[in-house]
Amino acid sequence: ARAVLSQFNLRRLPTEPELALYRKWSQEWGFDETAIIAACQETASANHPSFSYLDRILDRLRRQGETSARAVADKLEEDSRDAELLKQVLDILGVPGQHTYTVLPAYRALRERFPHDMILLAARAAQARRGDFSDLEPKLLSWQAHELRDGAAVREHLTRLKAFQPAMLTVFELSGQEGRPGEQDLLRYRAWREAGHSEALIREAAVQARSSRQKLSYIDKVLSSWKKEGITTAEAARDKAPAQPASGGKTVSAQQYKQRVYSDQDYASDIDWLEIARKESGQ
């Protein structure tokens, strides 16, 4: 027990509670002195290292079945590597002060299914939406559903989606949708185009969705209905539009709408994927 105190730079005799903890570690849990001293290195980051702090570390190691000196050293080295990777994730999420070992099991569960670079991108996406660690898994699963298996594939996917951003910004403005287009919005626009709807027809649907509460869902339904009816032009879609109540104002149409000229700043989405790609390729 005095050797442990020495690791904490404390020059005193151990107290009775400290002796009781040491007896538990050595006699009940099966740690030898070398393993206990090796575990002391994990207390180095604590402001006030203590027997209680060391007790939590040894309990964690015991639950993982690591009690020999060699196993403890190897496990602590592995924990240190994983904790450093997790710290990168927490820094991106904006919670650098969060104790890594409380989140480490959840991070390792993600690492069993997803590579670290992919988790970092999910953290960037979550941070842009002011999310937290719990938002990482849904984002990673959504990418997995698109058969994206690593960070490079995710970046390529998001860069391709960015081509739809100017058009989706126009849809937001025409329909009165608040906020800025995110990844799911761009996927939605891509689905509209893949379904054969022209940009003009989508803009007309956005205009007609202006009075709807769920604007993008309304556009979905309108476009689906027009496709069933064989409507392929904005002119034909306007003929099918419900009559507007007389209010003395003019009805806005996609053709009457003067499109705004967007700057590069307007095109910035949750993450500037193109800029990230340029930096990573040294451009």
Coordinates of C-alpha atoms in Angstrom, one line a residue:
A1 CA 0.0 0.0 0.0
R2 CA 2.9 2.3 0.7
A3 CA 4.2 1.6 -2.8
V4 CA 0.9 2.8 -4.2
L5 CA 1.1 6.0 -2.2
S6 CA 4.6 6.5 -3.5
Q7 CA 3.1 6.3 -7.1
F8 CA 0.8 9.2 -6.0
N9 CA 3.9 11.1 -4.7
L10 CA 2.5 10.8 -1.2
R11 CA 5.0 10.2 1.6
R12 CA 2.9 8.9 4.5
L13 CA 1.6 5.7 6.0
P14 CA -1.6 4.2 4.4
T15 CA -4.9 4.6 6.3
E16 CA -6.9 1.7 7.4
P17 CA -9.5 2.1 4.5
E18 CA -6.6 2.2 2.1
L19 CA -5.2 -1.0 3.5
A20 CA -8.6 -2.6 3.2
L21 CA -8.8 -1.7 -0.5
Y22 CA -5.3 -3.2 -1.1
R23 CA -6.3 -6.4 0.7
K24 CA -9.4 -6.6 -1.6
W25 CA -7.3 -6.1 -4.7
S26 CA -4.7 -8.6 -3.8
Q27 CA -6.5 -11.3 -1.9
E28 CA -10.1 -11.1 -3.3
W29 CA -9.5 -9.9 -6.9
G30 CA -6.2 -11.7 -7.5
F31 CA -4.0 -8.7 -8.5
D32 CA -0.3 -9.0 -7.6
E33 CA 1.8 -6.0 -6.6
T34 CA 3.3 -5.5 -10.1
A35 CA -0.2 -5.4 -11.7
I36 CA -1.5 -2.9 -9.1
I37 CA 1.5 -0.6 -9.6
A38 CA 1.1 -0.9 -13.4
A39 CA -2.5 0.2 -13.0
C40 CA -1.4 3.3 -11.1
Q41 CA -0.2 4.9 -14.4
E42 CA -3.9 5.3 -15.3
T43 CA -4.3 7.7 -12.4
A44 CA -1.7 10.1 -13.8
S45 CA -4.4 12.2 -15.5
A46 CA -6.4 12.7 -12.3
N47 CA -6.0 15.9 -10.4
H48 CA -6.0 14.1 -7.1
P49 CA -5.1 10.4 -7.6
S50 CA -6.4 8.2 -4.8
F51 CA -7.0 4.6 -3.7
S52 CA -10.7 5.1 -4.6
Y53 CA -9.8 6.2 -8.2
L54 CA -7.4 3.2 -8.5
D55 CA -10.2 0.9 -7.2
R56 CA -12.4 1.9 -10.1
I57 CA -9.6 1.2 -12.6
L58 CA -8.8 -2.2 -11.1
D59 CA -12.5 -3.1 -10.9
R60 CA -12.8 -2.3 -14.6
L61 CA -9.8 -4.5 -15.4
R62 CA -11.1 -7.3 -13.2
R63 CA -14.5 -7.3 -15.0
Q64 CA -12.6 -7.7 -18.2
G65 CA -10.7 -10.6 -16.8
E66 CA -7.3 -8.9 -16.8
T67 CA -5.4 -9.5 -13.5
S68 CA -1.9 -10.5 -14.3
A69 CA 0.8 -7.9 -14.6
R70 CA 1.4 -8.5 -18.3
A71 CA -2.4 -8.5 -19.1
V72 CA -2.9 -5.3 -17.1
A73 CA -0.1 -3.6 -18.9
D74 CA -1.4 -4.7 -22.3
K75 CA -4.9 -3.8 -21.5
L76 CA -4.0 -0.3 -20.2
E77 CA -1.9 0.3 -23.4
E78 CA -4.9 -0.7 -25.5
D79 CA -7.2 1.5 -23.4
S80 CA -4.8 4.4 -23.9
R81 CA -4.8 4.0 -27.7
D82 CA -8.6 3.8 -27.9
A83 CA -9.1 6.6 -25.4
E84 CA -6.9 8.9 -27.7
L85 CA -9.1 8.0 -30.7
L86 CA -12.2 8.6 -28.7
K87 CA -10.8 12.0 -27.6
Q88 CA -10.7 13.0 -31.3
V89 CA -14.4 12.2 -31.6
L90 CA -15.3 14.1 -28.4
D91 CA -13.3 17.1 -29.4
I92 CA -15.3 17.3 -32.7
L93 CA -18.5 17.0 -30.8
G94 CA -17.5 19.9 -28.6
V95 CA -17.2 17.9 -25.3
P96 CA -13.5 17.6 -24.9
G97 CA -13.8 17.5 -21.1
Q98 CA -16.0 14.4 -21.0
H99 CA -14.2 11.5 -19.2
T100 CA -13.3 9.2 -22.1
Y101 CA -13.5 6.0 -20.0
T102 CA -17.2 6.5 -19.4
V103 CA -17.9 6.6 -23.2
L104 CA -15.1 4.1 -24.2
P105 CA -17.4 1.0 -24.2
A106 CA -19.9 2.7 -26.5
Y107 CA -17.1 3.9 -28.8
R108 CA -15.6 0.4 -29.0
A109 CA -19.1 -1.0 -29.8
L110 CA -19.1 1.4 -32.8
R111 CA -15.5 0.5 -33.8
E112 CA -16.6 -3.2 -34.0
R113 CA -18.8 -2.2 -36.9
F114 CA -17.4 1.0 -38.4
P115 CA -13.8 2.3 -39.0
H116 CA -12.6 5.3 -37.0
D117 CA -12.4 7.7 -40.0
M118 CA -16.1 7.0 -40.6
I119 CA -17.0 7.7 -37.0
L120 CA -15.1 11.0 -37.1
L121 CA -17.2 12.1 -40.1
A122 CA -20.4 11.1 -38.2
A123 CA -19.2 13.2 -35.4
R124 CA -18.8 16.2 -37.7
A125 CA -22.3 15.7 -39.0
A126 CA -23.7 15.4 -35.5
Q127 CA -21.8 18.5 -34.3
A128 CA -23.1 20.6 -37.2
R129 CA -26.6 19.7 -36.1
R130 CA -25.7 20.3 -32.4
G131 CA -26.1 16.6 -31.7
D132 CA -24.1 14.4 -29.3
F133 CA -22.5 11.0 -29.1
S134 CA -25.9 9.2 -29.2
D135 CA -26.4 10.7 -32.7
L136 CA -23.4 8.9 -34.2
E137 CA -24.9 5.4 -34.5
P138 CA -28.0 6.5 -36.5
K139 CA -25.9 8.5 -38.9
L140 CA -23.4 5.6 -39.3
L141 CA -26.3 3.1 -39.9
S142 CA -27.8 5.4 -42.5
W143 CA -24.5 5.4 -44.4
Q144 CA -24.2 1.7 -44.0
A145 CA -27.7 1.4 -45.6
H146 CA -26.2 3.1 -48.6
E147 CA -23.4 0.5 -48.6
L148 CA -20.8 3.0 -47.5
R149 CA -18.1 1.2 -45.6
D150 CA -15.3 3.7 -44.9
G151 CA -14.6 7.4 -44.7
A152 CA -13.4 7.7 -48.3
A153 CA -16.7 6.2 -49.5
V154 CA -18.7 8.6 -47.3
R155 CA -16.8 11.6 -48.5
E156 CA -17.4 10.6 -52.1
H157 CA -21.1 10.1 -51.4
L158 CA -21.4 13.5 -49.7
T159 CA -19.5 15.3 -52.4
R160 CA -21.8 13.8 -55.1
L161 CA -24.8 14.9 -53.1
K162 CA -23.5 18.5 -52.9
A163 CA -24.2 18.9 -56.6
F164 CA -27.9 19.0 -55.6
Q165 CA -27.5 21.7 -53.0
P166 CA -28.1 24.8 -55.1
A167 CA -31.3 23.3 -56.4
M168 CA -32.5 22.2 -53.0
L169 CA -31.7 25.7 -51.6
T170 CA -34.1 27.0 -54.2
V171 CA -36.7 24.5 -53.1
F172 CA -36.4 25.7 -49.5
E173 CA -36.8 29.3 -50.5
L174 CA -39.7 28.7 -52.8
S175 CA -41.6 26.6 -50.3
G176 CA -40.7 28.7 -47.3
Q177 CA -38.9 25.8 -45.6
E178 CA -36.8 27.0 -42.7
G179 CA -33.2 26.0 -42.1
R180 CA -30.7 24.8 -44.6
P181 CA -30.6 21.5 -46.6
G182 CA -28.8 18.7 -44.9
E183 CA -27.8 15.3 -46.1
Q184 CA -31.3 13.8 -45.9
D185 CA -32.7 16.7 -47.8
L186 CA -30.2 16.3 -50.6
L187 CA -30.9 12.5 -50.7
R188 CA -34.6 13.5 -51.1
Y189 CA -33.9 15.8 -54.0
R190 CA -31.8 13.1 -55.7
A191 CA -34.7 10.7 -55.4
W192 CA -37.0 13.2 -57.0
R193 CA -34.6 13.6 -60.0
E194 CA -34.1 9.8 -60.2
A195 CA -37.9 9.4 -60.3
G196 CA -37.8 11.5 -63.5
H197 CA -39.1 14.8 -62.3
S198 CA -37.6 17.8 -64.0
E199 CA -36.1 20.7 -62.0
A200 CA -38.9 23.0 -63.2
L201 CA -41.6 20.5 -62.0
I202 CA -39.9 20.2 -58.6
R203 CA -39.8 24.0 -58.3
E204 CA -43.5 24.2 -59.1
A205 CA -44.2 21.6 -56.4
A206 CA -42.2 23.7 -54.0
V207 CA -44.3 26.7 -54.8
Q208 CA -47.6 24.8 -54.2
A209 CA -46.2 23.5 -50.9
R210 CA -45.7 27.0 -49.5
S211 CA -48.9 26.9 -47.4
S212 CA -48.3 23.4 -46.2
R213 CA -46.8 22.7 -42.7
Q214 CA -44.9 19.6 -43.8
K215 CA -43.5 21.2 -47.0
L216 CA -41.0 18.5 -48.2
S217 CA -43.5 15.7 -47.4
Y218 CA -46.1 17.7 -49.4
I219 CA -43.7 17.9 -52.3
D220 CA -43.2 14.2 -52.2
K221 CA -46.9 13.5 -52.4
V222 CA -47.6 16.1 -55.1
L223 CA -44.8 14.8 -57.3
S224 CA -46.0 11.2 -56.8
S225 CA -49.5 12.2 -57.7
W226 CA -48.4 14.1 -60.8
K227 CA -46.3 11.1 -62.0
K228 CA -49.4 8.8 -61.7
E229 CA -51.4 11.4 -63.7
G230 CA -48.7 11.7 -66.4
I231 CA -47.9 15.3 -65.6
T232 CA -44.4 16.2 -66.6
T233 CA -44.3 20.0 -67.1
A234 CA -44.7 22.9 -64.7
E235 CA -47.4 24.3 -66.9
A236 CA -49.5 21.2 -66.6
A237 CA -48.9 21.1 -62.9
R238 CA -50.1 24.7 -62.5
D239 CA -53.3 23.8 -64.2
K240 CA -53.8 21.1 -61.6
A241 CA -53.0 23.4 -58.7
P242 CA -55.9 23.9 -56.2
A243 CA -57.6 27.3 -56.5
Q244 CA -56.1 30.0 -54.3
P245 CA -58.5 32.0 -52.1
A246 CA -59.0 35.6 -53.3
S247 CA -56.8 37.8 -51.2
G248 CA -55.9 40.6 -53.5
G249 CA -52.4 39.3 -53.9
K250 CA -50.7 37.6 -56.8
T251 CA -50.2 33.9 -56.9
V252 CA -46.5 33.0 -56.9
S253 CA -45.4 30.5 -59.5
A254 CA -42.1 29.0 -60.3
Q255 CA -41.8 30.9 -63.5
Q256 CA -42.7 34.2 -61.8
Y257 CA -40.1 33.6 -59.1
K258 CA -36.9 35.4 -59.6
Q259 CA -34.2 33.0 -58.6
R260 CA -31.6 34.2 -56.2
V261 CA -28.0 34.1 -57.2
Y262 CA -26.2 32.0 -54.5
S263 CA -22.7 32.6 -53.2
D264 CA -20.2 29.9 -52.1
Q265 CA -21.2 30.6 -48.5
D266 CA -24.8 29.8 -49.3
Y267 CA -23.8 26.4 -50.6
A268 CA -22.1 25.5 -47.4
S269 CA -23.9 22.5 -45.9
D270 CA -23.5 20.8 -42.5
I271 CA -19.8 20.1 -43.5
D272 CA -17.9 21.7 -46.3
W273 CA -17.0 18.3 -47.8
L274 CA -15.3 19.7 -50.9
E275 CA -13.0 21.8 -48.8
I276 CA -12.2 18.8 -46.6
A277 CA -11.4 16.8 -49.8
R278 CA -9.2 19.5 -51.1
K279 CA -7.2 19.7 -47.9
E280 CA -6.8 16.0 -47.6
S281 CA -5.5 15.7 -51.2
G282 CA -3.1 18.6 -50.7
Q283 CA -4.9 21.0 -53.0

